[in-house]
XYZ file of C-alpha atoms in Angstrom:
735
model
C 4.609 50.222 55.042
C 4.039 50.707 58.709
C 0.950 48.477 58.599
C 2.746 46.034 56.353
C 5.668 45.816 58.710
C 3.534 45.467 61.726
C 1.687 42.615 60.059
C 4.940 41.063 59.025
C 6.313 41.452 62.494
C 3.452 39.363 63.837
C 3.903 36.794 61.077
C 7.584 36.577 61.729
C 6.945 35.966 65.379
C 4.651 33.097 64.516
C 7.143 31.596 62.087
C 9.935 31.838 64.586
C 7.909 30.204 67.321
C 6.759 27.378 65.102
C 10.237 26.840 63.624
C 8.764 26.683 60.127
C 11.858 28.531 58.831
C 15.223 27.467 60.124
C 17.383 30.355 61.329
C 21.188 29.979 61.135
C 22.657 29.213 64.500
C 24.677 32.032 66.065
C 28.347 31.753 65.276
C 31.032 32.924 67.672
C 31.702 36.621 67.386
C 35.151 38.294 67.489
C 35.537 37.736 63.735
C 37.035 40.926 62.252
C 34.959 42.603 59.618
C 36.478 42.278 56.149
C 36.038 44.651 53.250
C 33.098 43.521 51.162
C 31.413 41.459 53.865
C 27.616 41.548 53.541
C 25.564 42.065 56.722
C 22.000 40.720 56.592
C 19.470 41.984 59.148
C 16.957 39.281 60.046
C 14.383 38.547 62.736
C 15.040 37.459 66.292
C 17.664 40.156 66.819
C 20.159 38.431 64.523
C 22.476 39.916 61.901
C 24.292 37.520 59.603
C 27.849 38.393 58.575
C 28.564 36.798 55.211
C 31.567 36.852 52.924
C 31.187 38.427 49.451
C 30.670 34.902 48.119
C 27.777 34.373 50.549
C 29.467 32.088 53.061
C 28.219 32.591 56.616
C 31.046 33.991 58.752
C 29.251 34.893 61.974
C 25.855 35.721 63.375
C 25.724 38.875 65.486
C 23.111 38.856 68.226
C 21.498 42.098 69.407
C 19.968 40.119 72.323
C 16.678 41.819 71.420
C 14.929 38.538 70.710
C 11.545 39.846 69.593
C 12.964 42.346 67.128
C 13.966 42.433 63.519
C 16.844 44.509 62.205
C 16.501 46.806 59.189
C 18.910 49.589 58.186
C 22.577 49.455 59.266
C 25.551 51.802 59.022
C 29.262 51.947 59.961
C 31.255 54.735 61.573
C 34.859 55.593 60.711
C 36.098 53.234 63.427
C 34.295 50.386 61.641
C 31.680 49.988 64.380
C 28.343 48.639 63.179
C 25.042 50.304 64.065
C 21.803 48.356 63.496
C 18.351 49.897 63.662
C 15.771 47.706 65.379
C 12.259 48.640 64.357
C 10.402 46.479 66.852
C 12.559 47.191 69.886
C 12.744 50.917 69.098
C 16.498 50.867 69.542
C 19.831 51.162 67.733
C 22.320 48.418 68.607
C 26.075 48.944 68.400
C 28.754 46.289 67.645
C 32.502 46.806 67.496
C 34.479 45.979 64.342
C 34.931 42.362 65.350
C 31.225 41.756 65.898
C 31.226 42.026 69.692
C 28.107 43.593 71.170
C 28.866 47.054 72.588
C 25.323 48.086 73.533
C 22.048 46.394 72.751
C 20.296 49.764 73.031
C 23.029 52.262 72.175
C 20.092 54.559 71.409
C 16.710 53.801 72.968
C 13.694 55.577 71.449
C 10.948 53.589 73.120
C 10.053 56.550 75.347
C 8.988 58.711 72.421
C 7.522 56.048 70.127
C 10.149 56.508 67.396
C 10.863 53.245 65.596
C 14.331 53.637 63.924
C 14.574 51.943 60.528
C 17.698 53.324 58.809
C 20.866 55.262 59.568
C 23.816 56.954 57.870
C 26.889 58.832 59.181
C 28.243 62.000 57.653
C 31.823 62.152 56.376
C 33.340 63.152 59.711
C 31.046 61.160 62.008
C 29.851 64.365 63.626
C 26.270 63.465 62.812
C 24.477 60.166 62.522
C 21.176 60.576 60.667
C 18.327 58.192 61.587
C 14.994 57.727 59.847
C 11.888 55.987 61.118
C 8.441 55.324 59.652
C 6.280 56.447 62.563
C 6.899 60.165 62.929
C 7.935 62.701 60.229
C 11.378 63.278 61.673
C 15.018 62.839 60.771
C 16.993 62.605 63.972
C 20.674 63.332 64.439
C 22.959 61.624 66.989
C 26.548 62.012 68.093
C 29.076 59.164 68.295
C 28.305 59.023 71.992
C 24.630 58.369 71.224
C 23.416 61.796 72.288
C 20.520 63.212 70.347
C 21.644 66.356 68.486
C 18.530 67.350 66.553
C 15.026 66.389 65.605
C 14.276 67.655 62.116
C 10.590 67.729 61.280
C 10.154 67.001 57.592
C 7.383 66.666 55.055
C 5.889 63.215 54.673
C 4.130 62.762 51.321
C 0.638 61.333 51.220
C 0.193 57.647 50.706
C 3.096 56.700 52.938
C 3.615 55.874 56.565
C 3.782 59.447 57.731
C 7.442 59.044 58.759
C 10.828 59.072 57.081
C 11.615 55.356 56.771
C 14.958 55.109 54.865
C 17.550 57.873 54.690
C 20.799 58.544 52.824
C 23.089 61.596 52.906
C 24.386 63.400 49.830
C 28.038 64.366 49.386
C 27.319 67.955 50.459
C 26.890 66.543 53.999
C 23.598 68.417 54.298
C 20.984 67.010 51.921
C 19.148 63.965 53.254
C 17.238 61.833 50.746
C 14.410 59.811 52.302
C 11.390 57.661 51.539
C 8.212 57.109 53.514
C 6.784 54.076 51.723
C 4.929 56.267 49.224
C 5.810 56.827 45.565
C 7.869 59.901 46.421
C 11.548 60.365 47.228
C 11.915 63.504 49.305
C 14.821 65.736 50.339
C 15.636 67.812 53.400
C 18.595 70.137 54.052
C 19.711 69.306 57.595
C 22.247 72.147 57.640
C 19.650 74.864 57.011
C 16.676 72.806 58.313
C 14.937 73.473 55.025
C 12.544 71.208 53.209
C 13.681 70.846 49.584
C 11.756 70.006 46.450
C 10.942 66.330 46.054
C 13.642 64.454 44.154
C 11.472 62.012 42.207
C 8.116 60.276 41.994
C 7.670 56.663 40.903
C 3.990 56.624 40.151
C 1.971 53.885 41.817
C 4.927 52.446 43.735
C 5.745 52.246 47.416
C 9.449 52.783 47.962
C 11.778 51.818 50.811
C 15.578 51.531 51.026
C 17.632 53.867 48.846
C 21.282 54.645 48.172
C 22.997 57.486 46.286
C 25.746 56.372 43.875
C 28.745 58.531 44.810
C 30.262 59.106 41.384
C 27.202 59.435 39.162
C 24.867 60.910 41.820
C 22.243 58.463 40.590
C 19.838 57.023 43.165
C 19.050 53.334 43.558
C 15.753 52.654 45.352
C 13.861 49.493 46.361
C 10.100 49.579 45.770
C 7.188 47.184 45.803
C 7.301 46.985 41.983
C 11.044 46.274 41.813
C 14.229 48.294 42.090
C 14.762 51.531 40.163
C 17.774 53.515 38.968
C 17.133 57.243 38.916
C 19.295 59.880 37.278
C 20.875 62.660 39.309
C 17.921 64.775 38.157
C 15.354 62.200 39.310
C 14.456 60.641 35.937
C 13.698 56.913 36.004
C 16.564 55.457 33.947
C 15.996 51.776 34.582
C 13.554 49.436 36.330
C 14.654 46.059 37.643
C 11.682 43.608 37.580
C 12.687 41.692 40.681
C 9.282 41.713 42.287
C 8.688 43.741 45.444
C 12.005 44.517 47.146
C 12.621 46.241 50.467
C 16.289 46.242 51.504
C 19.005 47.636 49.200
C 22.677 48.562 49.392
C 25.500 49.161 46.914
C 28.331 46.731 46.369
C 31.858 48.073 46.604
C 32.555 47.283 42.954
C 30.395 50.269 42.016
C 28.547 48.299 39.360
C 26.157 46.087 41.325
C 23.749 46.259 44.252
C 22.365 43.895 46.906
C 18.641 43.650 47.545
C 15.974 41.446 49.124
C 12.216 41.194 49.282
C 10.558 42.288 52.539
C 10.971 39.362 54.881
C 12.278 37.206 52.034
C 14.823 34.450 52.559
C 17.128 35.250 49.628
C 19.561 38.082 49.124
C 20.247 38.975 45.480
C 23.275 40.641 43.935
C 22.225 42.450 40.738
C 24.274 43.986 37.911
C 23.331 47.662 37.661
C 23.939 47.933 33.925
C 22.074 44.829 32.777
C 19.792 43.853 35.653
C 21.256 40.365 35.638
C 21.107 38.549 38.962
C 24.754 37.760 39.627
C 24.418 35.931 42.910
C 21.830 34.552 45.292
C 22.449 34.031 49.008
C 19.938 31.787 50.783
C 19.878 33.184 54.301
C 17.426 30.727 55.824
C 15.709 33.641 57.559
C 13.633 36.749 56.967
C 15.680 39.597 55.457
C 14.853 43.176 56.469
C 18.106 45.045 56.101
C 21.403 44.927 54.189
C 24.783 46.589 54.634
C 28.218 46.128 53.059
C 31.355 46.668 55.111
C 33.433 49.431 53.538
C 30.304 50.405 51.646
C 30.501 53.210 49.121
C 28.467 56.145 50.374
C 27.794 59.490 48.767
C 28.455 61.142 52.127
C 31.694 59.285 52.561
C 32.792 58.166 49.070
C 35.601 55.712 48.854
C 37.990 57.870 46.907
C 37.578 60.164 43.923
C 40.027 59.828 41.059
C 40.796 61.280 37.654
C 42.990 60.040 34.831
C 45.275 62.322 32.841
C 47.256 61.669 29.705
C 47.535 62.610 26.075
C 46.028 66.024 26.740
C 42.907 64.485 28.288
C 41.616 64.113 31.814
C 38.579 62.611 33.481
C 37.184 59.251 34.541
C 37.226 58.013 30.945
C 39.958 58.858 28.479
C 41.113 57.527 25.130
C 44.798 57.706 24.303
C 47.069 56.308 21.662
C 49.348 53.435 22.530
C 52.597 54.581 24.062
C 51.031 57.567 25.860
C 51.943 58.045 29.498
C 48.868 58.180 31.758
C 48.674 58.864 35.474
C 45.900 58.817 38.039
C 45.084 61.492 40.596
C 43.163 60.685 43.765
C 41.360 62.756 46.364
C 40.062 61.666 49.766
C 36.711 63.366 50.083
C 35.147 64.301 53.423
C 38.157 63.087 55.378
C 39.830 64.761 58.293
C 42.510 67.255 57.353
C 45.227 65.175 59.023
C 44.252 61.863 57.470
C 47.217 59.635 56.639
C 47.814 56.215 55.161
C 48.588 54.950 51.673
C 46.915 54.794 48.290
C 47.782 51.990 45.886
C 47.128 52.480 42.205
C 46.623 49.452 39.960
C 45.694 48.920 36.314
C 43.555 45.962 35.225
C 42.522 44.556 31.861
C 39.012 43.541 32.933
C 36.021 45.313 34.425
C 36.057 43.090 37.487
C 39.616 44.158 38.326
C 40.852 40.599 38.596
C 43.522 40.607 35.867
C 46.316 42.910 36.989
C 48.294 44.537 34.175
C 50.636 46.670 36.220
C 50.923 48.618 39.425
C 51.130 52.386 39.244
C 52.714 52.700 42.676
C 51.798 52.986 46.321
C 51.810 56.556 47.594
C 51.907 57.918 51.136
C 48.979 60.109 52.155
C 49.932 63.115 54.281
C 47.340 65.485 55.722
C 44.702 63.953 53.445
C 46.755 64.806 50.324
C 47.205 61.888 47.940
C 50.159 62.014 45.525
C 49.513 61.120 41.901
C 50.292 57.648 40.647
C 53.393 56.753 38.739
C 52.943 57.259 35.000
C 51.950 54.110 33.143
C 52.561 53.697 29.425
C 50.485 50.979 27.785
C 51.608 49.889 24.341
C 48.912 47.283 23.649
C 45.512 48.403 22.457
C 42.469 47.635 24.568
C 40.398 48.925 27.446
C 41.986 49.171 30.875
C 40.496 49.910 34.287
C 42.333 51.957 36.899
C 41.663 51.447 40.574
C 42.838 53.400 43.599
C 42.680 51.708 47.014
C 43.145 53.611 50.245
C 44.267 52.250 53.601
C 44.664 54.495 56.602
C 42.891 56.396 59.322
C 40.099 57.899 57.216
C 37.059 56.387 55.474
C 36.552 53.453 57.789
C 40.226 52.710 57.446
C 39.834 51.746 53.803
C 38.479 53.227 50.603
C 38.335 52.123 47.032
C 37.587 53.947 43.813
C 35.582 50.921 42.713
C 35.781 48.808 39.605
C 35.193 49.880 36.980
C 35.142 53.599 37.635
C 38.003 54.909 35.563
C 38.558 53.571 32.101
C 41.503 54.125 29.800
C 40.979 53.066 26.215
C 44.235 52.552 24.373
C 43.879 52.836 20.636
C 46.356 52.009 17.961
C 49.267 54.396 18.302
C 49.870 56.599 15.313
C 52.841 55.385 13.384
C 55.321 57.988 12.184
C 57.584 57.486 9.209
C 60.884 59.086 8.271
C 62.459 59.236 4.840
C 66.002 58.264 3.930
C 68.492 59.236 1.263
C 70.031 56.343 -0.597
C 72.223 55.766 -3.626
C 71.878 53.555 -6.692
C 73.372 53.133 -10.124
C 71.238 53.268 -13.260
C 70.496 49.954 -14.842
C 71.685 47.986 -11.849
C 69.474 46.180 -9.350
C 69.908 47.381 -5.788
C 68.338 46.856 -2.363
C 68.215 49.762 0.055
C 66.480 51.012 3.190
C 63.968 53.446 1.766
C 62.258 54.536 5.015
C 62.083 53.991 8.749
C 59.059 54.247 11.009
C 58.126 54.003 14.660
C 55.051 52.743 16.470
C 54.279 53.492 20.126
C 53.167 49.864 20.441
C 56.491 48.298 21.361
C 54.962 44.816 21.302
C 53.999 45.054 17.652
C 55.823 42.896 15.126
C 56.934 43.639 11.588
C 54.210 41.297 10.289
C 51.557 43.808 11.423
C 52.481 46.360 8.751
C 52.573 46.660 4.997
C 54.508 49.142 2.908
C 54.256 50.310 -0.695
C 57.031 52.121 -2.502
C 56.521 54.631 -5.303
C 60.002 54.868 -6.788
C 59.311 58.190 -8.462
C 60.308 57.061 -11.974
C 56.888 56.182 -13.331
C 57.303 52.475 -12.716
C 54.575 50.523 -10.853
C 54.665 50.669 -7.066
C 56.174 47.704 -5.293
C 55.836 46.153 -1.867
C 58.453 46.998 0.717
C 60.028 44.536 3.103
C 59.587 45.477 6.786
C 62.031 44.495 9.490
C 62.644 45.478 13.091
C 60.719 45.434 16.354
C 60.196 47.067 19.778
C 58.542 50.001 18.046
C 61.336 50.708 15.538
C 61.106 49.412 11.987
C 62.745 49.800 8.592
C 61.359 49.443 5.074
C 63.609 48.131 2.331
C 62.975 47.571 -1.344
C 64.641 46.291 -4.507
C 64.505 48.224 -7.760
C 66.292 49.120 -11.011
C 66.393 52.714 -12.224
C 66.638 52.983 -15.999
C 68.285 56.396 -15.925
C 70.499 58.349 -13.646
C 69.116 61.319 -11.731
C 67.505 62.343 -8.460
C 64.176 60.687 -7.726
C 61.598 61.521 -5.072
C 60.498 58.256 -3.494
C 57.216 57.960 -1.549
C 56.853 55.167 0.996
C 53.425 54.495 2.537
C 53.268 52.343 5.664
C 49.942 50.874 6.845
C 49.107 49.201 10.134
C 47.100 46.159 9.088
C 45.273 46.091 12.440
C 43.942 49.582 11.815
C 44.146 50.386 8.134
C 43.372 54.045 8.758
C 46.628 54.260 10.692
C 49.103 55.094 7.950
C 52.243 57.138 7.617
C 54.083 58.468 4.587
C 57.808 58.986 4.235
C 59.428 61.079 1.511
C 62.814 59.736 0.532
C 65.447 60.637 -2.040
C 67.194 58.307 -4.458
C 70.448 59.594 -5.897
C 70.978 57.449 -8.981
C 74.446 57.643 -10.461
C 75.255 57.228 -14.114
C 76.361 53.706 -14.895
C 79.992 53.151 -15.744
C 81.117 52.928 -19.368
C 83.536 50.314 -20.684
C 85.465 51.021 -23.884
C 87.917 49.197 -26.161
C 90.022 50.698 -28.963
C 88.892 49.966 -32.528
C 91.313 51.884 -34.724
C 92.449 50.530 -38.077
C 96.036 49.389 -37.709
C 96.852 51.055 -41.014
C 95.196 53.757 -42.986
C 95.665 55.962 -45.940
C 96.184 59.552 -45.026
C 92.436 59.995 -45.141
C 91.241 58.000 -42.070
C 87.607 56.968 -42.244
C 86.373 54.315 -39.815
C 85.992 53.063 -36.254
C 88.084 54.437 -33.453
C 86.408 52.784 -30.402
C 83.715 50.437 -29.161
C 81.978 50.778 -25.797
C 79.198 49.431 -23.559
C 77.079 51.013 -20.830
C 76.503 49.154 -17.541
C 72.946 50.534 -17.613
C 72.145 48.210 -20.484
C 69.509 47.518 -21.647
C 68.107 50.862 -20.534
C 70.546 53.200 -22.281
C 69.588 54.988 -25.496
C 71.848 56.036 -28.337
C 71.018 59.685 -27.777
C 72.590 59.486 -24.287
C 76.108 59.447 -25.719
C 78.542 61.714 -27.495
C 82.217 61.295 -28.451
C 85.252 63.342 -29.433
C 88.327 62.078 -31.309
C 91.814 63.421 -30.904
C 93.593 62.296 -34.076
C 97.054 62.496 -32.596
C 98.502 64.922 -35.159
C 98.162 68.144 -33.212
C 94.971 69.208 -34.912
C 91.843 70.022 -32.922
C 89.669 67.084 -31.834
C 86.580 66.434 -33.871
C 83.209 64.921 -32.985
C 82.910 61.212 -33.407
C 79.813 59.455 -34.664
C 78.177 57.077 -32.145
C 76.239 54.177 -33.602
C 74.578 51.060 -32.249
C 71.220 49.798 -30.972
C 69.591 51.215 -27.822
C 71.109 49.327 -24.925
C 74.362 48.795 -26.879
C 76.945 47.776 -27.727
C 78.006 51.032 -29.350
C 80.759 52.132 -31.755
C 82.516 55.437 -32.426
C 83.759 56.330 -35.883
C 85.249 59.359 -37.516
C 86.983 60.774 -40.573
C 90.213 62.739 -40.719
C 92.862 63.694 -43.268
C 96.434 63.527 -42.109
C 98.914 65.961 -43.623
C 101.723 63.408 -43.513
C 102.205 59.706 -43.139
C 103.308 58.157 -39.882
C 102.100 56.548 -36.689
C 99.328 58.481 -34.902
C 97.778 57.871 -31.447
C 94.015 58.252 -31.835
C 92.283 59.016 -28.519
C 88.503 58.633 -28.285
C 86.586 60.164 -25.357
C 82.987 58.990 -24.783
C 80.546 60.991 -22.651
C 77.194 59.927 -21.179
C 74.629 62.664 -20.543
C 74.442 61.289 -16.997
C 78.037 62.239 -16.361
C 79.988 59.062 -16.980
C 82.980 59.355 -19.274
C 85.692 57.060 -20.554
C 88.703 57.390 -22.814
C 90.457 54.820 -24.983
C 93.399 55.132 -27.363
C 94.921 53.194 -30.238
C 97.584 53.717 -32.932
C 97.091 53.842 -36.660
C 99.890 53.850 -39.216
C 99.062 56.413 -41.842
C 100.545 55.782 -45.321
C 100.141 56.745 -48.964
C 101.033 55.187 -52.284
C 103.557 56.592 -54.682
C 102.836 60.228 -55.501
C 100.892 60.753 -58.717
C 99.322 57.299 -58.894
C 100.624 53.777 -59.367
C 102.694 51.794 -56.889
C 106.039 50.280 -56.288
C 106.290 46.481 -56.097
C 108.277 43.925 -54.078
C 108.466 40.137 -54.291
C 106.414 38.012 -51.978
C 109.469 36.276 -50.596
C 110.811 39.611 -49.410
C 107.544 40.875 -47.808
C 107.882 39.787 -44.209
C 107.666 42.567 -41.622
C 111.100 43.780 -40.723
C 112.579 42.788 -44.077
C 114.772 45.288 -45.870
C 113.565 45.607 -49.422
C 114.384 47.275 -52.726
C 111.227 48.472 -54.394
C 112.981 50.385 -57.241
C 116.236 49.913 -59.138
C 118.085 48.408 -62.023
C 118.698 45.219 -60.052
C 115.071 44.795 -58.955
C 114.720 41.396 -60.663
C 117.761 40.132 -58.767
C 116.922 41.652 -55.388
C 113.274 40.474 -55.211
C 112.338 36.826 -55.032
C 108.974 35.674 -56.279
C 107.372 32.347 -55.439
C 106.174 32.179 -59.057
C 109.630 32.476 -60.602
C 112.015 35.248 -61.625
C 110.665 38.538 -62.818
C 111.716 39.971 -66.202
C 115.044 41.810 -66.058
C 113.382 44.763 -67.731
C 111.085 45.388 -64.710
C 112.561 48.034 -62.436
C 109.844 47.919 -59.708
C 107.121 50.479 -60.534
C 103.581 49.455 -61.578
C 101.754 52.079 -63.550
C 98.292 50.556 -63.247
C 96.051 50.609 -61.362
C 96.386 54.156 -60.158
C 95.392 53.004 -56.630
C 96.296 49.358 -56.064
C 94.244 46.876 -54.067
C 94.749 43.323 -52.912
C 93.635 40.778 -55.478
C 93.789 43.333 -58.314
C 96.544 42.627 -60.839
C 99.012 45.279 -61.899
C 100.773 46.195 -65.139
C 103.395 48.542 -66.517
C 105.766 49.130 -69.464
C 109.237 47.607 -69.535
C 112.201 49.449 -68.215
C 111.750 53.097 -67.565
C 109.261 53.833 -70.281
C 106.679 54.669 -67.598
C 108.581 56.944 -65.314
C 108.147 56.528 -61.552
C 107.339 59.523 -59.346
C 110.022 62.120 -59.075
C 110.037 62.016 -55.300
C 110.372 62.642 -52.532
C 108.542 59.510 -51.483
C 106.217 59.244 -48.448
C 107.985 58.219 -45.263
C 105.491 55.344 -45.019
C 104.456 54.096 -48.427
C 102.106 51.408 -49.580
C 103.806 48.803 -51.797
C 102.369 45.934 -53.864
C 103.522 42.413 -52.965
C 103.560 40.144 -56.015
C 104.145 36.413 -56.320
C 104.711 36.397 -60.098
C 105.668 38.768 -62.845
C 105.841 38.204 -66.591
C 106.316 40.172 -69.785
C 104.070 39.909 -72.770
C 105.160 42.111 -75.563
C 105.588 45.598 -74.254
C 103.563 44.899 -71.087
C 104.822 43.545 -67.828
C 102.164 42.386 -65.373
C 101.738 40.503 -62.124
C 99.384 39.688 -59.285
C 98.763 41.534 -56.010
C 98.833 39.078 -53.120
C 99.420 41.709 -50.427
C 99.926 45.334 -49.879
C 102.477 46.255 -47.256
C 103.822 49.461 -45.859
C 107.457 50.206 -46.319
C 109.256 52.799 -44.303
C 111.364 54.407 -47.017
C 115.027 55.270 -46.883
C 116.661 58.375 -48.339
C 118.475 58.138 -51.698
C 115.623 57.394 -54.029
C 115.554 58.982 -57.512
C 113.588 58.123 -60.673
C 116.838 57.025 -62.288
C 117.085 53.212 -61.773
C 120.615 53.791 -60.674
C 119.272 55.453 -57.510
C 117.527 52.534 -55.868
C 114.444 52.941 -53.686
C 114.869 50.993 -50.468
C 113.220 50.605 -47.116
C 111.907 48.224 -44.471
C 108.571 46.440 -44.403
C 106.784 47.656 -41.251
C 103.115 46.625 -41.676
C 100.712 44.658 -43.781
C 97.723 46.476 -45.173
C 96.034 43.482 -46.758
């Protein structure tokens, strides 16, 4: 490139003298350098200071009118150093653009044409490369030459060292010499190292080492290249021949220009897309970025930690606390200042999500950030920015360098224990669950409930928010018991994110309701209903669920009742019992459900019998009202009993021989007088008696109708002799 540059130098001189290309007019200096400003080395000793957007801020003048400026570098005090190939000098400006020395270093005496420079991390050594002689020179901040390192210069190049950059070990210098080879030299041990890479057929110029990845970006006459840390060609940028190159502070783009071209390009490293074009109006030979990210003096190294992970890229579940750690590399041991941590939602770091704190740096030690818990899924970029007395006063981890991917937080579910009653609809909270994403709403989840009773699953209703939710459901259990309920909750955003809760349903037996159903009267052999009942679990109850016992009220042991009725009810209890005597008995029926419910109901029955030995005594229908004192046997029966059908025969004394067991609607008959003797007695205390409305005699037979049968509580004094009347009081009607 030496011959190329010499030819270009002559051409540039002609263009400048003929004013074919308009150069920007010098702008007043004393404009402070700002982070991200782009410095463009052009011909005529001019360096353009442009904002990151490309606006011209100032034009710095080296006063070396016949020169053109190539490589540039900054020291820790933000002073700018510009190599001037033609004038064989390095010019120094202060951090406001004022000229400090046009020839801070003058190499014209030994024919060394400086073309690039870089400072180590402590500014103890400034490394300078030039295309004429195979040397890498070292200078102090005062401009004193510290060393001349003779290095290998691969064939096909200029024979010199052209462009240099320093690795983070502060010793290894990468350099080009306008051949296809990128070489390395250890300035600490003055040892030539193995070549880093070869780009076959190319001639390569400016290069920069990416601090974090250790990749190398290099400008060549066939375009720019991105090389891996091992020297493999990862990517070629077909931009045409390019000469100048420097990294942007965002860590994801670079600036470049063709040799002597008028345009400066900003290019996306990942895609090769040209992001920006700056028309300089001049001939570009060198590029620098204020606060540039250098491998020898990286902005700031950082590492994320959270969820058991650490590194520049981590993936955590929503709701996980993450913090950032930062280290100032290659700084002085007493460096101070502050580091501000921020979290952004975009790769350009323009949309701030939250600040993770500003920390005070003491003796170059940077405290960790505040923990940040992100509850919304997505990809977030962390950035650490340093301000202080190290790293040119500022440093930045770049954007994006650290990436936190927040995935759907795992939901966790908890079971509940709830109560219900068989056969009755209920609504209960069957589970609760939590989600680290506190911004999620109940609508983002679904829930299914397996009630544990063999019925189909049903959908749960979800309520709550701010990460805490409840699942409720409505159901009817057909039977009492303990059921194991399974609730499955699914995040609809990420269907693989599910949680299961195991709950318990304690289902009580439904209440029973019973009513008495005893016969009001009964012969001494009771055979019939004693109770009716229903189950609140209807229609789910089955007949086999129930049993009953009957206490007959006479001091005998209870007996089992018979339960009848359709499944679901209503049900009835019946039984059979023989009483030893007549009288009023309290029948108590107890009903039991296998599920544990029980109920008791009681009712009275009046036990009676007819006259001993068969047949029945008779009274007139006008004497049959309850509470009426009656004579059912005696010589004066026909006078003491009134019949609606007329007087009875005087020969009838009150006992009907037939039928043996009377019944309503069945007529009766007997012989006159005492020819058919009545029972000898004693009579039952409660005795069934025929009620007749008419009585007549036909020959030797007296007969009548049976309109009712009543129960008479008998009095003492009865005897079969009609002179010993049978009397009592009507107490009940049988039929």
